Amino acid sequence: MSNFRFLLIALALISLTSCNTRIAELWPWPQENAVEPYEQVELSTIEITDYSLDSDVDIELDPYQAAADRNFDLIHTYLDLSFDWEEERVIGTAQLTLSPHFYPSKTLLLDAINFKVLNVRDLKTGMSLDFDYLQQKDLKIFLNNEVTRADTIIVEIDYYAFPSQTGGSEAITSDKGLFFINSTGEEDKPQQIWTQGETENNSKWFPTLDKPNSRTTQEIKLTVQDRFVTLSNGLLIDSKDNGNGTRTDHWYQKQSHAPYLFAVVVGEFEKVQDQWRDIDVDYYVEPEFKDYARAIFPYTVEMLDFFSEKLGVDYPWDKYAQVVVRDYVSGAMENTSAVIFGEFMYGTDRDLIDVDVNEKIVAHEMMHHWFGDLVTCESWANLTLNEGFANYSEYLWLEYKHGKGIADFHKMNEKEVYFSSLSYNMHPLIHYGYNDKEDMFDAHSYNKGGLVLHMLRHLVGDEAFFASCKKYLEDNAYTEVEIDELRLAFEEVTGLDLNWFFDQWFLSSGQPTLNVEKSYDNAKKTMTVGIRQVHSNEKMPAIFQLPIEIDFHFKDGSKQREKVFVNSLNSEFVFALSEEPVLTVIDPENVLLAIIQYNQSQAEYFKQLELSESFEHRLEAVRFLMAEGNLPARAVKLALKDDVWVIRRVALSQLNNPLQINTVVDMAKNDSHSEVRAAAINTLIRLGDDKHEALAKYVIEEEKAYNVISAAIEYLVFSGSPKATEIASGLESSNSPAILLSVGKIYEESSQLEKLAFYESAITRFKSYELVDFLQIYSDLLAVASNEQVSKGAEILLGYSKSTSADFLKKIAATYALNNLYFNLMDSDKNKDQSNKSATKQANHLREDVLEILDIETDPVLLEYYYQFPIFMK
């Protein structure tokens, strides 16, 4: 790959002979004599290859994805829209106010994809303007006179838009720009219209300069049937009854923002209202979820306070609205003041107990209103300036609301996702060499971006970090930026030269692997710590510069923290310690985006579990001790009392001592986190303890969290309680995925074929990925059903798989279930009797039906999933 910045010189090896004074000088980075001078090279020794014009060598420039040229500045956008549901088209009039950016011009080029342009006018003169429509995407308008940057023009365009092109990325699975949901009204879902503009897809429903370095104020008039509610950016300043069963809503946003942030939502929603200071906070949900709106969008008002105070810049827009729509093609989108979410957000207050996904996504999209909407990356190569900060907001919020341990658990997961992506994807955070702009929506821009900001925060300190963010936001408000603006803000506030940090973490790729060795000299009372950087990938910088903290724990419970700066491949540091520490921890707060490898004994790992203040280090200790075999009883005892529920849950999975059953029962009833309560019940099952039917019944009657009730139901099945099926029958109408899964398991395990109708009716109640597991259970039960029942069930699943209107989740889950059913039939007992070929025949027909999906499916993201199924291995 190209356009990687490498460090050009090696940094000198610094060896310490004493610890305190020298280490203090090295933190946070070396100020003097850190870099060796360039070696002088005789020019005559350099071999030069001459590539002349007639050479056979083909030389090409590396790809460089520049920011878009700004020939015109977009000042104001006015849209008057109505919708043809049957044809799925937008009927629009656009009035665009523009001015040349610098150079005079007689032509204006706009983005307008799949339009039928009816006419174009100059509103100032009233004259028609000639135009060419190039390749159904570029609208070239010929102005009557040359205009300069001192001039302002207003062009009016009447058009139809047909937002039908498909495509997408990992983050955004379709790029139509504007979506009609259930346009005919014949499907079992609400009729809706909603938009998804990122990256450059809003030009599929209105003409604009569809680049992130454009900005415009906006007005949108939406004419819809009276039964529909509308939502757009800014404030609703007028709503007019047209007297013909339609209404025109007029939305206006006075502050400028990028065109990809324009939003329109139309549907039958209930609006639940809140208030933050003098700003309206609105939640739009389907009527059945009205009472749960604040649980669906948790802590919204409190977050507006938290981020405004933390950043030192108040939320800058006129309102804050959030809406959940059907069949959304992305997780959520930060359209300015009108955030759109997918239906996975839906749930009752009981569904959402201890579910942190909703609040993390609410935080993520809210932070974008500062980083992304107020200050916008000038090009998609700089996307992490939007997504990195939004990603890091999740950590900041969890740290504030739930404590550092929970925030570090989230950070650990973010880090693991990033590391897992490196096998197929590695590039700098600021990546001008991408192939497609959609490629930027990956674990670099999001996960690594947030992790690097965490390192920067730790490096400069909290006060300086948030003061620098404040300066960056205030200096660049309502403008587009690149990475240097962020660096300059931090340097101005801190007075530090941070080029080394930004070059290393934003403009270069990869991260270090550190091999650590330590030894204590009892005679000299010194501890030597050696740190070696290991790099196997040529895309990485030769040497990383790393501020590193080291904690030494002593047997009396005291701790000594030292700080060093690594800037060579091999570094050695010597510390004067009065006694040998019982535990040495490198990077004790897990700040570094690095793989750190060093050997510890089982005793040291136990001390790490006992003494470390870091959740990640305690979990690392538990994982190591588990890998050694069963977690030692004393480690289990410690872990069961850990402040972070994750470690308590892990400890339950390792508990093997029947003498601790009372502890487990108590945790099933009283632990503060539902995941732990459920794990405690599952531990009773694992230990084979069937004497707690009363506990399971108590949980089913008294517990609020569905996942705990689900575990209790499965306990009744395990214990052979005759109440299991009776209780399951009473829960068939539940909307909880956890409950429906448990009911489905009971019926499948007892081969209750008369309950097949339950599975078929429950499919429509799933709005989350548990549907994949549920339909797999359904296909397991079908495999032992009659030929007629198999045929009916397969037809139902095929209907979802082949449907052009079924949502992404149902198509994936149904196709996965068909894949599973095929192999179940091939392996069924029926096939062991060679005189009965019906199961084999059904399986082969099923295989042919499922393979047909490949021929009719056009969504590349779905196809990528499908090709992973064994059934597709032709």
PDB file of N, CA, C and O in Angstrom, residues 526-556:
ATOM      1  N   THR A 526      18.322  -3.376  42.786  1.00  0.00           N
ATOM      2  CA  THR A 526      17.858  -2.707  41.559  1.00  0.00           C
ATOM      3  C   THR A 526      17.022  -3.677  40.725  1.00  0.00           C
ATOM      4  O   THR A 526      17.284  -4.888  40.695  1.00  0.00           O
ATOM      5  N   MET A 527      16.043  -3.117  40.060  1.00  0.00           N
ATOM      6  CA  MET A 527      15.223  -3.873  39.119  1.00  0.00           C
ATOM      7  C   MET A 527      15.533  -3.374  37.712  1.00  0.00           C
ATOM      8  O   MET A 527      15.500  -2.169  37.450  1.00  0.00           O
ATOM      9  N   THR A 528      15.888  -4.316  36.830  1.00  0.00           N
ATOM     10  CA  THR A 528      16.148  -3.974  35.426  1.00  0.00           C
ATOM     11  C   THR A 528      14.960  -4.426  34.590  1.00  0.00           C
ATOM     12  O   THR A 528      14.525  -5.578  34.674  1.00  0.00           O
ATOM     13  N   VAL A 529      14.442  -3.512  33.790  1.00  0.00           N
ATOM     14  CA  VAL A 529      13.328  -3.815  32.887  1.00  0.00           C
ATOM     15  C   VAL A 529      13.808  -3.552  31.464  1.00  0.00           C
ATOM     16  O   VAL A 529      14.208  -2.431  31.124  1.00  0.00           O
ATOM     17  N   GLY A 530      13.803  -4.591  30.650  1.00  0.00           N
ATOM     18  CA  GLY A 530      14.169  -4.451  29.249  1.00  0.00           C
ATOM     19  C   GLY A 530      12.926  -4.505  28.370  1.00  0.00           C
ATOM     20  O   GLY A 530      12.060  -5.361  28.553  1.00  0.00           O
ATOM     21  N   ILE A 531      12.853  -3.588  27.424  1.00  0.00           N
ATOM     22  CA  ILE A 531      11.695  -3.524  26.513  1.00  0.00           C
ATOM     23  C   ILE A 531      12.211  -3.551  25.083  1.00  0.00           C
ATOM     24  O   ILE A 531      12.980  -2.678  24.677  1.00  0.00           O
ATOM     25  N   ARG A 532      11.791  -4.559  24.346  1.00  0.00           N
ATOM     26  CA  ARG A 532      12.222  -4.722  22.956  1.00  0.00           C
ATOM     27  C   ARG A 532      11.012  -4.587  22.035  1.00  0.00           C
ATOM     28  O   ARG A 532       9.993  -5.241  22.223  1.00  0.00           O
ATOM     29  N   GLN A 533      11.125  -3.711  21.044  1.00  0.00           N
ATOM     30  CA  GLN A 533      10.070  -3.573  20.044  1.00  0.00           C
ATOM     31  C   GLN A 533      10.280  -4.617  18.952  1.00  0.00           C
ATOM     32  O   GLN A 533      11.375  -4.737  18.402  1.00  0.00           O
ATOM     33  N   VAL A 534       9.222  -5.343  18.643  1.00  0.00           N
ATOM     34  CA  VAL A 534       9.275  -6.395  17.637  1.00  0.00           C
ATOM     35  C   VAL A 534       8.312  -6.029  16.516  1.00  0.00           C
ATOM     36  O   VAL A 534       7.117  -5.828  16.750  1.00  0.00           O
ATOM     37  N   HIS A 535       8.819  -5.939  15.301  1.00  0.00           N
ATOM     38  CA  HIS A 535       7.987  -5.583  14.160  1.00  0.00           C
ATOM     39  C   HIS A 535       8.191  -6.607  13.058  1.00  0.00           C
ATOM     40  O   HIS A 535       9.311  -6.860  12.634  1.00  0.00           O
ATOM     41  N   SER A 536       7.095  -7.170  12.603  1.00  0.00           N
ATOM     42  CA  SER A 536       7.175  -8.134  11.507  1.00  0.00           C
ATOM     43  C   SER A 536       6.505  -7.607  10.252  1.00  0.00           C
ATOM     44  O   SER A 536       6.482  -8.285   9.235  1.00  0.00           O
ATOM     45  N   ASN A 537       5.972  -6.399  10.324  1.00  0.00           N
ATOM     46  CA  ASN A 537       5.224  -5.853   9.188  1.00  0.00           C
ATOM     47  C   ASN A 537       5.928  -4.616   8.672  1.00  0.00           C
ATOM     48  O   ASN A 537       6.122  -3.646   9.407  1.00  0.00           O
ATOM     49  N   GLU A 538       6.283  -4.644   7.406  1.00  0.00           N
ATOM     50  CA  GLU A 538       7.045  -3.533   6.833  1.00  0.00           C
ATOM     51  C   GLU A 538       6.239  -2.246   6.747  1.00  0.00           C
ATOM     52  O   GLU A 538       6.788  -1.162   6.550  1.00  0.00           O
ATOM     53  N   LYS A 539       4.896  -2.330   6.911  1.00  0.00           N
ATOM     54  CA  LYS A 539       4.075  -1.135   6.853  1.00  0.00           C
ATOM     55  C   LYS A 539       4.188  -0.311   8.130  1.00  0.00           C
ATOM     56  O   LYS A 539       3.756   0.835   8.171  1.00  0.00           O
ATOM     57  N   MET A 540       4.735  -0.897   9.178  1.00  0.00           N
ATOM     58  CA  MET A 540       4.822  -0.193  10.446  1.00  0.00           C
ATOM     59  C   MET A 540       6.060   0.706  10.477  1.00  0.00           C
ATOM     60  O   MET A 540       7.055   0.441   9.820  1.00  0.00           O
ATOM     61  N   PRO A 541       6.001   1.774  11.276  1.00  0.00           N
ATOM     62  CA  PRO A 541       7.211   2.565  11.489  1.00  0.00           C
ATOM     63  C   PRO A 541       8.304   1.703  12.087  1.00  0.00           C
ATOM     64  O   PRO A 541       8.026   0.726  12.781  1.00  0.00           O
ATOM     65  N   ALA A 542       9.556   2.059  11.810  1.00  0.00           N
ATOM     66  CA  ALA A 542      10.672   1.269  12.319  1.00  0.00           C
ATOM     67  C   ALA A 542      10.700   1.279  13.843  1.00  0.00           C
ATOM     68  O   ALA A 542      10.982   0.269  14.475  1.00  0.00           O
ATOM     69  N   ILE A 543      10.393   2.423  14.433  1.00  0.00           N
ATOM     70  CA  ILE A 543      10.457   2.554  15.888  1.00  0.00           C
ATOM     71  C   ILE A 543       9.271   3.397  16.360  1.00  0.00           C
ATOM     72  O   ILE A 543       8.973   4.440  15.782  1.00  0.00           O
ATOM     73  N   PHE A 544       8.617   2.939  17.392  1.00  0.00           N
ATOM     74  CA  PHE A 544       7.573   3.732  18.034  1.00  0.00           C
ATOM     75  C   PHE A 544       8.170   4.471  19.224  1.00  0.00           C
ATOM     76  O   PHE A 544       9.033   3.941  19.937  1.00  0.00           O
ATOM     77  N   GLN A 545       7.705   5.687  19.438  1.00  0.00           N
ATOM     78  CA  GLN A 545       8.059   6.450  20.627  1.00  0.00           C
ATOM     79  C   GLN A 545       6.919   6.303  21.615  1.00  0.00           C
ATOM     80  O   GLN A 545       5.776   6.669  21.318  1.00  0.00           O
ATOM     81  N   LEU A 546       7.219   5.793  22.823  1.00  0.00           N
ATOM     82  CA  LEU A 546       6.168   5.355  23.730  1.00  0.00           C
ATOM     83  C   LEU A 546       6.423   5.807  25.158  1.00  0.00           C
ATOM     84  O   LEU A 546       7.365   5.325  25.804  1.00  0.00           O
ATOM     85  N   PRO A 547       5.621   6.720  25.662  1.00  0.00           N
ATOM     86  CA  PRO A 547       5.639   6.963  27.112  1.00  0.00           C
ATOM     87  C   PRO A 547       5.000   5.760  27.801  1.00  0.00           C
ATOM     88  O   PRO A 547       3.892   5.361  27.457  1.00  0.00           O
ATOM     89  N   ILE A 548       5.702   5.171  28.742  1.00  0.00           N
ATOM     90  CA  ILE A 548       5.203   3.958  29.398  1.00  0.00           C
ATOM     91  C   ILE A 548       5.315   4.117  30.909  1.00  0.00           C
ATOM     92  O   ILE A 548       6.334   4.572  31.430  1.00  0.00           O
ATOM     93  N   GLU A 549       4.263   3.712  31.606  1.00  0.00           N
ATOM     94  CA  GLU A 549       4.281   3.672  33.061  1.00  0.00           C
ATOM     95  C   GLU A 549       4.522   2.236  33.519  1.00  0.00           C
ATOM     96  O   GLU A 549       4.112   1.282  32.856  1.00  0.00           O
ATOM     97  N   ILE A 550       5.187   2.092  34.653  1.00  0.00           N
ATOM     98  CA  ILE A 550       5.464   0.782  35.239  1.00  0.00           C
ATOM     99  C   ILE A 550       5.122   0.849  36.725  1.00  0.00           C
ATOM    100  O   ILE A 550       5.575   1.752  37.432  1.00  0.00           O
ATOM    101  N   ASP A 551       4.316  -0.094  37.192  1.00  0.00           N
ATOM    102  CA  ASP A 551       3.975  -0.178  38.609  1.00  0.00           C
ATOM    103  C   ASP A 551       4.736  -1.335  39.264  1.00  0.00           C
ATOM    104  O   ASP A 551       4.783  -2.443  38.707  1.00  0.00           O
ATOM    105  N   PHE A 552       5.304  -1.049  40.426  1.00  0.00           N
ATOM    106  CA  PHE A 552       5.931  -2.086  41.249  1.00  0.00           C
ATOM    107  C   PHE A 552       5.109  -2.224  42.533  1.00  0.00           C
ATOM    108  O   PHE A 552       4.936  -1.253  43.279  1.00  0.00           O
ATOM    109  N   HIS A 553       4.584  -3.421  42.769  1.00  0.00           N
ATOM    110  CA  HIS A 553       3.799  -3.699  43.972  1.00  0.00           C
ATOM    111  C   HIS A 553       4.661  -4.483  44.957  1.00  0.00           C
ATOM    112  O   HIS A 553       5.359  -5.421  44.573  1.00  0.00           O
ATOM    113  N   PHE A 554       4.558  -4.114  46.245  1.00  0.00           N
ATOM    114  CA  PHE A 554       5.381  -4.753  47.282  1.00  0.00           C
ATOM    115  C   PHE A 554       4.511  -5.533  48.265  1.00  0.00           C
ATOM    116  O   PHE A 554       3.286  -5.343  48.334  1.00  0.00           O
ATOM    117  N   LYS A 555       5.139  -6.396  49.015  1.00  0.00           N
ATOM    118  CA  LYS A 555       4.398  -7.334  49.858  1.00  0.00           C
ATOM    119  C   LYS A 555       3.629  -6.649  50.982  1.00  0.00           C
ATOM    120  O   LYS A 555       2.666  -7.217  51.505  1.00  0.00           O
ATOM    121  N   ASP A 556       4.008  -5.419  51.348  1.00  0.00           N
ATOM    122  CA  ASP A 556       3.260  -4.702  52.393  1.00  0.00           C
ATOM    123  C   ASP A 556       2.038  -3.973  51.835  1.00  0.00           C
ATOM    124  O   ASP A 556       1.353  -3.251  52.552  1.00  0.00           O
TER     125      ASP A 556
END
